[in-house]
Short mmCIF file of C-alpha atoms and ligand atoms in Angstrom, two decimals:
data_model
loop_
_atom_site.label_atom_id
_atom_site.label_comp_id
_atom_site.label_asym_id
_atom_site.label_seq_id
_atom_site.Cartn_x
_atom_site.Cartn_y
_atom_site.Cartn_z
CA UNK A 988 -9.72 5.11 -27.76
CA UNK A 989 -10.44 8.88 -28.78
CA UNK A 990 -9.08 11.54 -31.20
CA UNK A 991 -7.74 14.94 -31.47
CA UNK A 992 -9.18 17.35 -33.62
CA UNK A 993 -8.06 20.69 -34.89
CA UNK A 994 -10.20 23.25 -34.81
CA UNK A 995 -11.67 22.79 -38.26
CA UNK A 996 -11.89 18.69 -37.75
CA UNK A 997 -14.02 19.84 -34.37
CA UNK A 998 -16.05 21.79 -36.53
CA UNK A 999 -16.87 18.87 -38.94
CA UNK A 1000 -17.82 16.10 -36.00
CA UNK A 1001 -20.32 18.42 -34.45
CA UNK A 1002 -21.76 19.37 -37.87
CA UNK A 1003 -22.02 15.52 -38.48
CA UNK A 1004 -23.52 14.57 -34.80
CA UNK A 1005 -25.78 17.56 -35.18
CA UNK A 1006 -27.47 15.55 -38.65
CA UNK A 1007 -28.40 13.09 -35.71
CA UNK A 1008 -28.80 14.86 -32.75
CA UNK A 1009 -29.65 18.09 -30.95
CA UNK A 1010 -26.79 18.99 -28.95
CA UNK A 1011 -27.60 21.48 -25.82
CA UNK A 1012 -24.23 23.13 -24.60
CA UNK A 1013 -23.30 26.17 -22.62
CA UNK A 1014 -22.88 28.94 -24.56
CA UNK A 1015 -21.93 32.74 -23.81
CA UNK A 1016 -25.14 34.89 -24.13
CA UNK A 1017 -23.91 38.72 -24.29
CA UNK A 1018 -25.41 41.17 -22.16
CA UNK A 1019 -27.81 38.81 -20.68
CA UNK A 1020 -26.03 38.63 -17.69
CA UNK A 1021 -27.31 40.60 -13.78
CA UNK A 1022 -26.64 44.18 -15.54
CA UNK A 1023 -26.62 45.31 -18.83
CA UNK A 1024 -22.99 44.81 -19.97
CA UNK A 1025 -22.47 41.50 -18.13
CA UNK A 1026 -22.65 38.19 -19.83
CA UNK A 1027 -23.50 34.88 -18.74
CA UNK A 1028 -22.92 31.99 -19.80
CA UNK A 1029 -25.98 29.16 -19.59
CA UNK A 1030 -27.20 26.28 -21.74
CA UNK A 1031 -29.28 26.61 -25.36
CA UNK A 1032 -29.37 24.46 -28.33
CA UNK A 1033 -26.50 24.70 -31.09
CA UNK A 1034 -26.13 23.89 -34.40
CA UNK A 1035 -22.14 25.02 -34.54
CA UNK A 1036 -18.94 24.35 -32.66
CA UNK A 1037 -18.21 27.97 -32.22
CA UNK A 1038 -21.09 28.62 -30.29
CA UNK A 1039 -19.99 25.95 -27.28
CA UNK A 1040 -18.42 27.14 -24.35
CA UNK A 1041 -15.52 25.02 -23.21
CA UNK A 1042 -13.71 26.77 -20.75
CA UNK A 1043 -15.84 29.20 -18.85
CA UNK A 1044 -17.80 27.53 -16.20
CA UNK A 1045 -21.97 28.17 -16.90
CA UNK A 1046 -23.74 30.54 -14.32
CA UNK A 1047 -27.03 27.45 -14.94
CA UNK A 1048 -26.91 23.66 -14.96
CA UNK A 1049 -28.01 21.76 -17.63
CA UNK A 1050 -31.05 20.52 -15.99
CA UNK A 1051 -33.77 22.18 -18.03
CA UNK A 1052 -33.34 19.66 -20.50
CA UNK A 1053 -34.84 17.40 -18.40
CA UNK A 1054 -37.27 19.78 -15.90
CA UNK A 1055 -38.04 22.69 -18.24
CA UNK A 1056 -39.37 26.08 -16.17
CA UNK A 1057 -43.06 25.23 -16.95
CA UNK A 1058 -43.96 22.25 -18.59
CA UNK A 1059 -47.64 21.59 -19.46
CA UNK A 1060 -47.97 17.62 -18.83
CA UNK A 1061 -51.71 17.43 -20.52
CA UNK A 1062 -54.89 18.68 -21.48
CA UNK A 1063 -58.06 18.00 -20.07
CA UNK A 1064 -61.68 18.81 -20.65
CA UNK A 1065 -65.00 17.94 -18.51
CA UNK A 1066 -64.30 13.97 -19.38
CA UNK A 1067 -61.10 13.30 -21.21
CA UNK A 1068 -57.30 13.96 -20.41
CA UNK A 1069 -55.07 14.06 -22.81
CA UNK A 1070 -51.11 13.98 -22.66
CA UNK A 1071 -49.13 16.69 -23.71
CA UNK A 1072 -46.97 15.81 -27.00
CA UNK A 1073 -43.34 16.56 -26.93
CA UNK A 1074 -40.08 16.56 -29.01
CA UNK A 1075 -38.52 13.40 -28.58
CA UNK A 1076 -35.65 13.36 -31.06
CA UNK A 1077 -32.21 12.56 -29.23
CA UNK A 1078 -30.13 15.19 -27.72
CA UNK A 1079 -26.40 15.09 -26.64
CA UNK A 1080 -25.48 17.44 -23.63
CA UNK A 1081 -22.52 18.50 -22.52
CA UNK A 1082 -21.72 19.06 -19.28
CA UNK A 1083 -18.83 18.49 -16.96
CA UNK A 1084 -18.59 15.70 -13.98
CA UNK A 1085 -20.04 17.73 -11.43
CA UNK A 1086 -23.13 18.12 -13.73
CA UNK A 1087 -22.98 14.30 -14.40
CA UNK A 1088 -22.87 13.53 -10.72
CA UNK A 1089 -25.75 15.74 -10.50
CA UNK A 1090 -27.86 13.70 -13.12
CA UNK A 1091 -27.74 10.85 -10.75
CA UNK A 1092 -29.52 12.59 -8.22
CA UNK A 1093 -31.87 13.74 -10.63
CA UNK A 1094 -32.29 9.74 -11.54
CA UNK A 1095 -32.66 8.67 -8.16
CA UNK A 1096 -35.46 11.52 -7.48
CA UNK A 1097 -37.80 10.82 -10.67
CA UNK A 1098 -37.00 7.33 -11.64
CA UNK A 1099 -35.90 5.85 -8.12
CA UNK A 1100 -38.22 7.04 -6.18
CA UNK A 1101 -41.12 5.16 -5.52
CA UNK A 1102 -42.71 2.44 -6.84
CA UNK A 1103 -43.21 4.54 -10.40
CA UNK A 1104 -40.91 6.30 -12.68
CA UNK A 1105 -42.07 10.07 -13.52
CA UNK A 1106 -43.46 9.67 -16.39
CA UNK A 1107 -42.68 12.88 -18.04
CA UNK A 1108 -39.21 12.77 -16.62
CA UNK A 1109 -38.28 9.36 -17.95
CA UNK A 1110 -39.86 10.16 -21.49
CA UNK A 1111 -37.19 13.05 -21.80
CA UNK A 1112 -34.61 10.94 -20.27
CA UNK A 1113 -34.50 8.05 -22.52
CA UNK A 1114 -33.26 10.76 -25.58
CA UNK A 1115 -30.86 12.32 -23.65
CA UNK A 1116 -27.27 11.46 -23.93
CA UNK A 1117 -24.48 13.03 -22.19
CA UNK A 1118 -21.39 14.12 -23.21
CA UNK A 1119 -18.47 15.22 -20.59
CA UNK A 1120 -16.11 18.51 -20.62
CA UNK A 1121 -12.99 17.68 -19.33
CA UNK A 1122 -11.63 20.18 -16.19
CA UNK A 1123 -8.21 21.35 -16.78
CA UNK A 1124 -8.79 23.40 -13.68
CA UNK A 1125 -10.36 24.29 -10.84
CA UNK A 1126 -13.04 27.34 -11.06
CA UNK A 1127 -13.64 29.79 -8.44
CA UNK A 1128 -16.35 28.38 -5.62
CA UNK A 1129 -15.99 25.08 -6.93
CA UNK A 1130 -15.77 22.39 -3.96
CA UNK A 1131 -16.52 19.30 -6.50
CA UNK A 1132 -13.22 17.73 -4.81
CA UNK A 1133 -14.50 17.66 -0.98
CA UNK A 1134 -18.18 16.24 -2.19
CA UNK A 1135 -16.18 13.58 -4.71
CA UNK A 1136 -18.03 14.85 -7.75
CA UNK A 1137 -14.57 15.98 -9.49
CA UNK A 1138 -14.56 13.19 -11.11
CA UNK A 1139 -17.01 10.49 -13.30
CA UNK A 1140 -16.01 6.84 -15.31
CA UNK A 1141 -18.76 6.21 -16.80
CA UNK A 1142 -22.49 7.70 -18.03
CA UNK A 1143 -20.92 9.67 -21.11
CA UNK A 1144 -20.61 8.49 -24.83
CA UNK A 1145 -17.83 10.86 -25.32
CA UNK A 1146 -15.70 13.23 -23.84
CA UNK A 1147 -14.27 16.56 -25.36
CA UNK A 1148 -11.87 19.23 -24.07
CA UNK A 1149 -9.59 22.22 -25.69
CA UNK A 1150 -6.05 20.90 -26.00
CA UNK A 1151 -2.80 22.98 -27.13
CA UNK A 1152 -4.39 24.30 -30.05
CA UNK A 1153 -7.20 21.91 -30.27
CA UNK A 1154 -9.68 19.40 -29.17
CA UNK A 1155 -9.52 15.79 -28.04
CA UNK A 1156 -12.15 13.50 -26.86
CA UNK A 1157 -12.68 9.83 -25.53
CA UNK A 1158 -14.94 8.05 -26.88
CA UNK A 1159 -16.56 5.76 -24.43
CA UNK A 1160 -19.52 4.72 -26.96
CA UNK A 1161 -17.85 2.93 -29.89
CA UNK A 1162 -21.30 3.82 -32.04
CA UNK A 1163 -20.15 7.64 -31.67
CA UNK A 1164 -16.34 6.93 -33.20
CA UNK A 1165 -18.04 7.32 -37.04
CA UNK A 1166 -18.88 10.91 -36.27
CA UNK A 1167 -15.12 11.76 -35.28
CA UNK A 1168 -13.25 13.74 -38.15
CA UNK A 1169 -9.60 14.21 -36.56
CA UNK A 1170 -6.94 11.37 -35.35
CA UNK A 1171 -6.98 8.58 -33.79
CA UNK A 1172 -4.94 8.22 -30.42
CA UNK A 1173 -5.54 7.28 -26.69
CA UNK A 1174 -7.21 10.18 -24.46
CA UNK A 1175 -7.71 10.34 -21.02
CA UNK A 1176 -10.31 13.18 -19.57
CA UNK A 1177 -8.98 15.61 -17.70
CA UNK A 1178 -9.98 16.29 -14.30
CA UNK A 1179 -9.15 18.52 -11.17
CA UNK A 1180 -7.62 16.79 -7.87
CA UNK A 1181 -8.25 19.90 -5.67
CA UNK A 1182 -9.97 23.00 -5.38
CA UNK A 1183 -8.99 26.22 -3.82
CA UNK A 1184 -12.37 26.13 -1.37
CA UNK A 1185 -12.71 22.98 1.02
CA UNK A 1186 -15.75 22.00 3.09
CA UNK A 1187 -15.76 19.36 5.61
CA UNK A 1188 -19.19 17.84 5.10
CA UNK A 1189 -20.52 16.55 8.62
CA UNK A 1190 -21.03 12.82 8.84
CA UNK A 1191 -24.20 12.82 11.25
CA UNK A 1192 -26.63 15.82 11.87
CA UNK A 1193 -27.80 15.82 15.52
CA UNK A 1194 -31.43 17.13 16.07
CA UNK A 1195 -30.19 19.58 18.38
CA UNK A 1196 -28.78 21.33 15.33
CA UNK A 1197 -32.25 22.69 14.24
CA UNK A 1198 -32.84 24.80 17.26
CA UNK A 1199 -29.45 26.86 16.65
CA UNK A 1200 -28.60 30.46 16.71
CA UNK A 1201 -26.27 30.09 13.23
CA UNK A 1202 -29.53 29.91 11.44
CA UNK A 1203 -30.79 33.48 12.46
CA UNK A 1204 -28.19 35.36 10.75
CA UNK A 1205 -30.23 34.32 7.47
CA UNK A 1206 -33.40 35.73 8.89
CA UNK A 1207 -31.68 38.96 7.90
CA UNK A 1208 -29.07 38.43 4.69
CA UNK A 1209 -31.37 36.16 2.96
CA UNK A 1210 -33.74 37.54 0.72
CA UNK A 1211 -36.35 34.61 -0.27
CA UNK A 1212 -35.17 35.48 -3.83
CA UNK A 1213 -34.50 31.45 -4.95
CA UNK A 1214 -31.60 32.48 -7.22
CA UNK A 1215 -29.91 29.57 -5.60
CA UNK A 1216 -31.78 26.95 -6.02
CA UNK A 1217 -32.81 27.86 -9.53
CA UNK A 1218 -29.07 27.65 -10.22
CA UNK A 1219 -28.70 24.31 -8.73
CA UNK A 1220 -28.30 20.64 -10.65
CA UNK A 1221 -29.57 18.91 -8.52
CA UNK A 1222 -32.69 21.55 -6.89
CA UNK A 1223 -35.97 19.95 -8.41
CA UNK A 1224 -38.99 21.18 -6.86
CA UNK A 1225 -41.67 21.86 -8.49
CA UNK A 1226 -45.67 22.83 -8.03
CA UNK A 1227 -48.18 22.50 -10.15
CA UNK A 1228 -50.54 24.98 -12.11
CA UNK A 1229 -54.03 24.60 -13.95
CA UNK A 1230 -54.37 27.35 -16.87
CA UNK A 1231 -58.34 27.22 -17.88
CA UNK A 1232 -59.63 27.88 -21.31
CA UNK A 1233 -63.01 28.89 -20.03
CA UNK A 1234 -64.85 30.60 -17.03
CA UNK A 1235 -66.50 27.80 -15.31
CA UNK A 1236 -62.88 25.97 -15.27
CA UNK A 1237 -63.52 23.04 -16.99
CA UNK A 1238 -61.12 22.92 -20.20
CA UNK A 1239 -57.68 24.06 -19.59
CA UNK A 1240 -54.03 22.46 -19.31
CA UNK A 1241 -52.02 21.24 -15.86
CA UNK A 1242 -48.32 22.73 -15.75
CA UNK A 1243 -45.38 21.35 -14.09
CA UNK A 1244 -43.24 24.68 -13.21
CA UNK A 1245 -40.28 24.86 -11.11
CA UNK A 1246 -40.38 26.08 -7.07
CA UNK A 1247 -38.40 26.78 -4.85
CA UNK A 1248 -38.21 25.90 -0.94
CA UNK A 1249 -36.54 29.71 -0.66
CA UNK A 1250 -39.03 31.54 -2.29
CA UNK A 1251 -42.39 32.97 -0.61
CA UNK A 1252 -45.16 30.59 -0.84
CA UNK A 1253 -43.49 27.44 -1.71
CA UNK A 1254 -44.94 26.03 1.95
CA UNK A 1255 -49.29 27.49 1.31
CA UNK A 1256 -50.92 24.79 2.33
CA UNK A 1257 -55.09 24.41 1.92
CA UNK A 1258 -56.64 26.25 4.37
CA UNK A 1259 -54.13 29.22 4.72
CA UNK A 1260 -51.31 27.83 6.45
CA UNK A 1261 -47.70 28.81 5.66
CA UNK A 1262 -44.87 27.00 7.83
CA UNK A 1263 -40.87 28.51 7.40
CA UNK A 1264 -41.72 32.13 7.29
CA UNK A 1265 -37.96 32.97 9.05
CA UNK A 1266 -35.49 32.91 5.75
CA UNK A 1267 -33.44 31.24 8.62
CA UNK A 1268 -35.43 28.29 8.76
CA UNK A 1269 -35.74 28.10 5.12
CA UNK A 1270 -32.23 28.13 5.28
CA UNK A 1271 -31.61 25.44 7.67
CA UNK A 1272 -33.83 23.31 5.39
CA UNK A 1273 -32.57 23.74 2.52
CA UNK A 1274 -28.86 22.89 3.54
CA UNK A 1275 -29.67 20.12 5.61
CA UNK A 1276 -31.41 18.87 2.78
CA UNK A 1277 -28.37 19.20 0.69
CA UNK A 1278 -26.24 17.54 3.45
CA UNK A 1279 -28.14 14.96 5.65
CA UNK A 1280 -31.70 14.35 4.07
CA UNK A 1281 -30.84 13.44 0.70
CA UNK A 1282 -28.21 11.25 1.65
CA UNK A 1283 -30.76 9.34 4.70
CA UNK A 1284 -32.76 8.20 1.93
CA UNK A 1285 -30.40 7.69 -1.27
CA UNK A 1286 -26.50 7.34 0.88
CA UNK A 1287 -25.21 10.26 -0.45
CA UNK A 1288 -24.80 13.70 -0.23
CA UNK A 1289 -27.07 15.75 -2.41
CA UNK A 1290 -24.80 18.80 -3.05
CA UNK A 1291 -22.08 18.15 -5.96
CA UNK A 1292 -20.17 20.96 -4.95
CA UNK A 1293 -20.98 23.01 -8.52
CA UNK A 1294 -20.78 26.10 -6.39
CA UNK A 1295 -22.92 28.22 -8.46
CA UNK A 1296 -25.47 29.10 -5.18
CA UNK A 1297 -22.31 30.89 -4.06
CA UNK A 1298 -21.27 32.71 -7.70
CA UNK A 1299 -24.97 33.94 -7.72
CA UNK A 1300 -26.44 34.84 -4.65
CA UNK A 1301 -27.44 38.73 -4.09
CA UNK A 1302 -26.51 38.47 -0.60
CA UNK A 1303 -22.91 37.32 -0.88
CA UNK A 1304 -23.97 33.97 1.08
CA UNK A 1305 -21.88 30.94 0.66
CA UNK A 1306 -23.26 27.95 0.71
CA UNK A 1307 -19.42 26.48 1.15
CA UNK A 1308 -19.01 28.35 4.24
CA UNK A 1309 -22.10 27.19 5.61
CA UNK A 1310 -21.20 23.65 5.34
CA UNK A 1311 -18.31 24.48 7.05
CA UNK A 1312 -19.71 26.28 10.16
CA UNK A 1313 -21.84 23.56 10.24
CA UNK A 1314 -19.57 21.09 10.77
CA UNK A 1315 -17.69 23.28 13.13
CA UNK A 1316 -20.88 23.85 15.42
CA UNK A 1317 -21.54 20.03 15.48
CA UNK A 1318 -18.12 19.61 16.52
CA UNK A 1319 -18.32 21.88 19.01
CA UNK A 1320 -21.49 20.40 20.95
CA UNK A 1321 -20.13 17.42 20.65
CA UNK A 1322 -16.65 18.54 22.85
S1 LIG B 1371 -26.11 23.39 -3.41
FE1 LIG B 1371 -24.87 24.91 -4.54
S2 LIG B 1371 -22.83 23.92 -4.73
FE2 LIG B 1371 -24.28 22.30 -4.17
S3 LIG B 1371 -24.94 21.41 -6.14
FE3 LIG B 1371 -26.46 23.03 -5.61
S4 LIG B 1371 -25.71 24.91 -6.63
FE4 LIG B 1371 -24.01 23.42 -6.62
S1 LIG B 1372 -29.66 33.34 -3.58
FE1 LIG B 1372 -28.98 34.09 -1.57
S2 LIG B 1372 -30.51 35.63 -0.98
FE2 LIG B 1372 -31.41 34.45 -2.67
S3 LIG B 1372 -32.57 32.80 -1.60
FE3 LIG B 1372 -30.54 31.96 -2.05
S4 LIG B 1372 -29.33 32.36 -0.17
FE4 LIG B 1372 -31.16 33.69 -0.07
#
């Protein structure tokens, strides 16, 4: 079941499902990109169909909706806590099958993780409905195909995507047809079957792989700067911070706020240790996390392939070609 809309009929059925809902969607911010007369293209809250982007790719994820930047989780004084309130009306994202894929891991990491779903996480969660952009094509540094995240069934209520002259969608939630100004036909989702960069993700990471020389060349090219993982769906670290209302500490509020295993400081520990100073090893961590570690403990890779870390890196490093020489060096101690 779905419809296609014309542009005006699009117009109507997000002014209708934005009576309900917020809806958070990519949208083109001008001259906000790296200089002054770049754009970018990253996600904010809309009230209008013109303002969603369908066909450029977004520079961010989506997954600020769920882990804002700095999130204050309560208030406390000398002998009472008390939990930060929060919006909790329902909002529809949009966001294409890579993104979805990427949701999962988020799932598995706050609500499959241990004998307790985050709290705050799973709050946010339980209004947040997704809805999926179709792919006519491939984008440049994409590699969704080669990590299998090209493609999603299921975990959307609808789907929409720019057709001929208009829109069509599939509805996969029957309670979201009554929103739907436009006609009625059969849709399928669009979706790409291969992208122009390929990685061959290694099936087993042999320890010997830590001590390497690859890793050194990032002593030197990488700059700690974190762009990458900030970009990333599916990067979710985070410290924590106390802001105090008063001298003697006592009254103040505990943040959540993003880190990131690439930036300086993320490894302080009590005492004034600091362990993977070499932007190498930092490096090696963070990829092996992305393509061994995750998957020990959850089966699957972590990476969906987005490849924004490779769009927005300062330093030209690709996080595709790493992969690759990976692979290729495991292969080769293994001849
Ligand atoms: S590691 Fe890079 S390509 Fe993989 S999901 Fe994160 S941003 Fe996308
Ligand atoms: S974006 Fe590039 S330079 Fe910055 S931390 Fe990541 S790999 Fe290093």
């Amino acid at each position: 079941m779905g419809f296609v809309m014309n542009k005006e009929d699009f117009s109507k059925t997000i002014e209708k499902l934005s009576q309900d809902y917020r809806l958070y969607a990519p949208v083109v911010k001008k001259g906000e990109g790296r200089c002054l007369d770049e754009d970018i293209v990253r996600y904010d809250f809309i009230k209008d169909a013109d303002e969603i982007e369908l066909e450029l790719k977004s520079d961010y994820s989506f997954k600020e909706i769920l882990l804002p930047l700095s999130e204050t989780l309560f208030y406390f004084t000398e002998n009472e806590t008390k939990v930060a309130d929060r919006d909790l009306s329902d909002v529809l994202v949009f966001l294409r099958s890579c993104d979805l894929h990427g949701l999962q891991r988020l799932d598995d990491m706050y609500l499959r993780n241990g004998r307790e779903k985050d709290f705050f996480y799973n709050r946010i969660r339980e209004h947040v409905h997704f809805v999926l952009i179709g792919c006519t094509h491939s984008y440049k540094d994409c590699f969704c195909v080669s990590m299998g995240a090209n493609k999603i069934d299921d975990g959307y209520v609808f789907s929409i995507e720019q057709s001929n002259d208009g829109f069509k969608s599939e509805i996969k939630d029957d309670a979201f047809a009554s929103y739907f100004v436009g006609q009625a036909e059969n849709v399928a989702v669009s979706y790409v079957t291969e992208n122009e960069t390929k990685v061959n993700v290694p099936d087993h990471v042999p320890l010997s792989i830590y001590k390497l020389d690859m890793w050194r060349e990032y002593d030197v090219r990488c700059i700690g700067c974190g762009r990458c993982t900030l970009v990333c769906p599916t990067c979710t670290c985070f410290t924590m911070q106390d802001t105090f209302y008063d001298a003697k500490g006592k009254v103040g509020e505990r943040r959540r706020v993003n880190a990131s295993c690439m930036i300086d400081g993320y490894t302080n520990v009590a005492g004034g240790g600091s362990y993977r100073q070499p932007k190498g090893e930092r490096m090696r961590f963070k990829v092996l996390h992305k393509v061994n570690d995750f998957k020990a403990r959850f089966g699957y890779n972590m990476c969906t392939g987005c490849g924004r870390c490779d769009a927005v890196c300062p330093e030209y490093i690709s996080f595709s070609t790493l992969i690759n020489k990976l692979d290729a060096e495991i292969k080769k101690e293994a001849e």
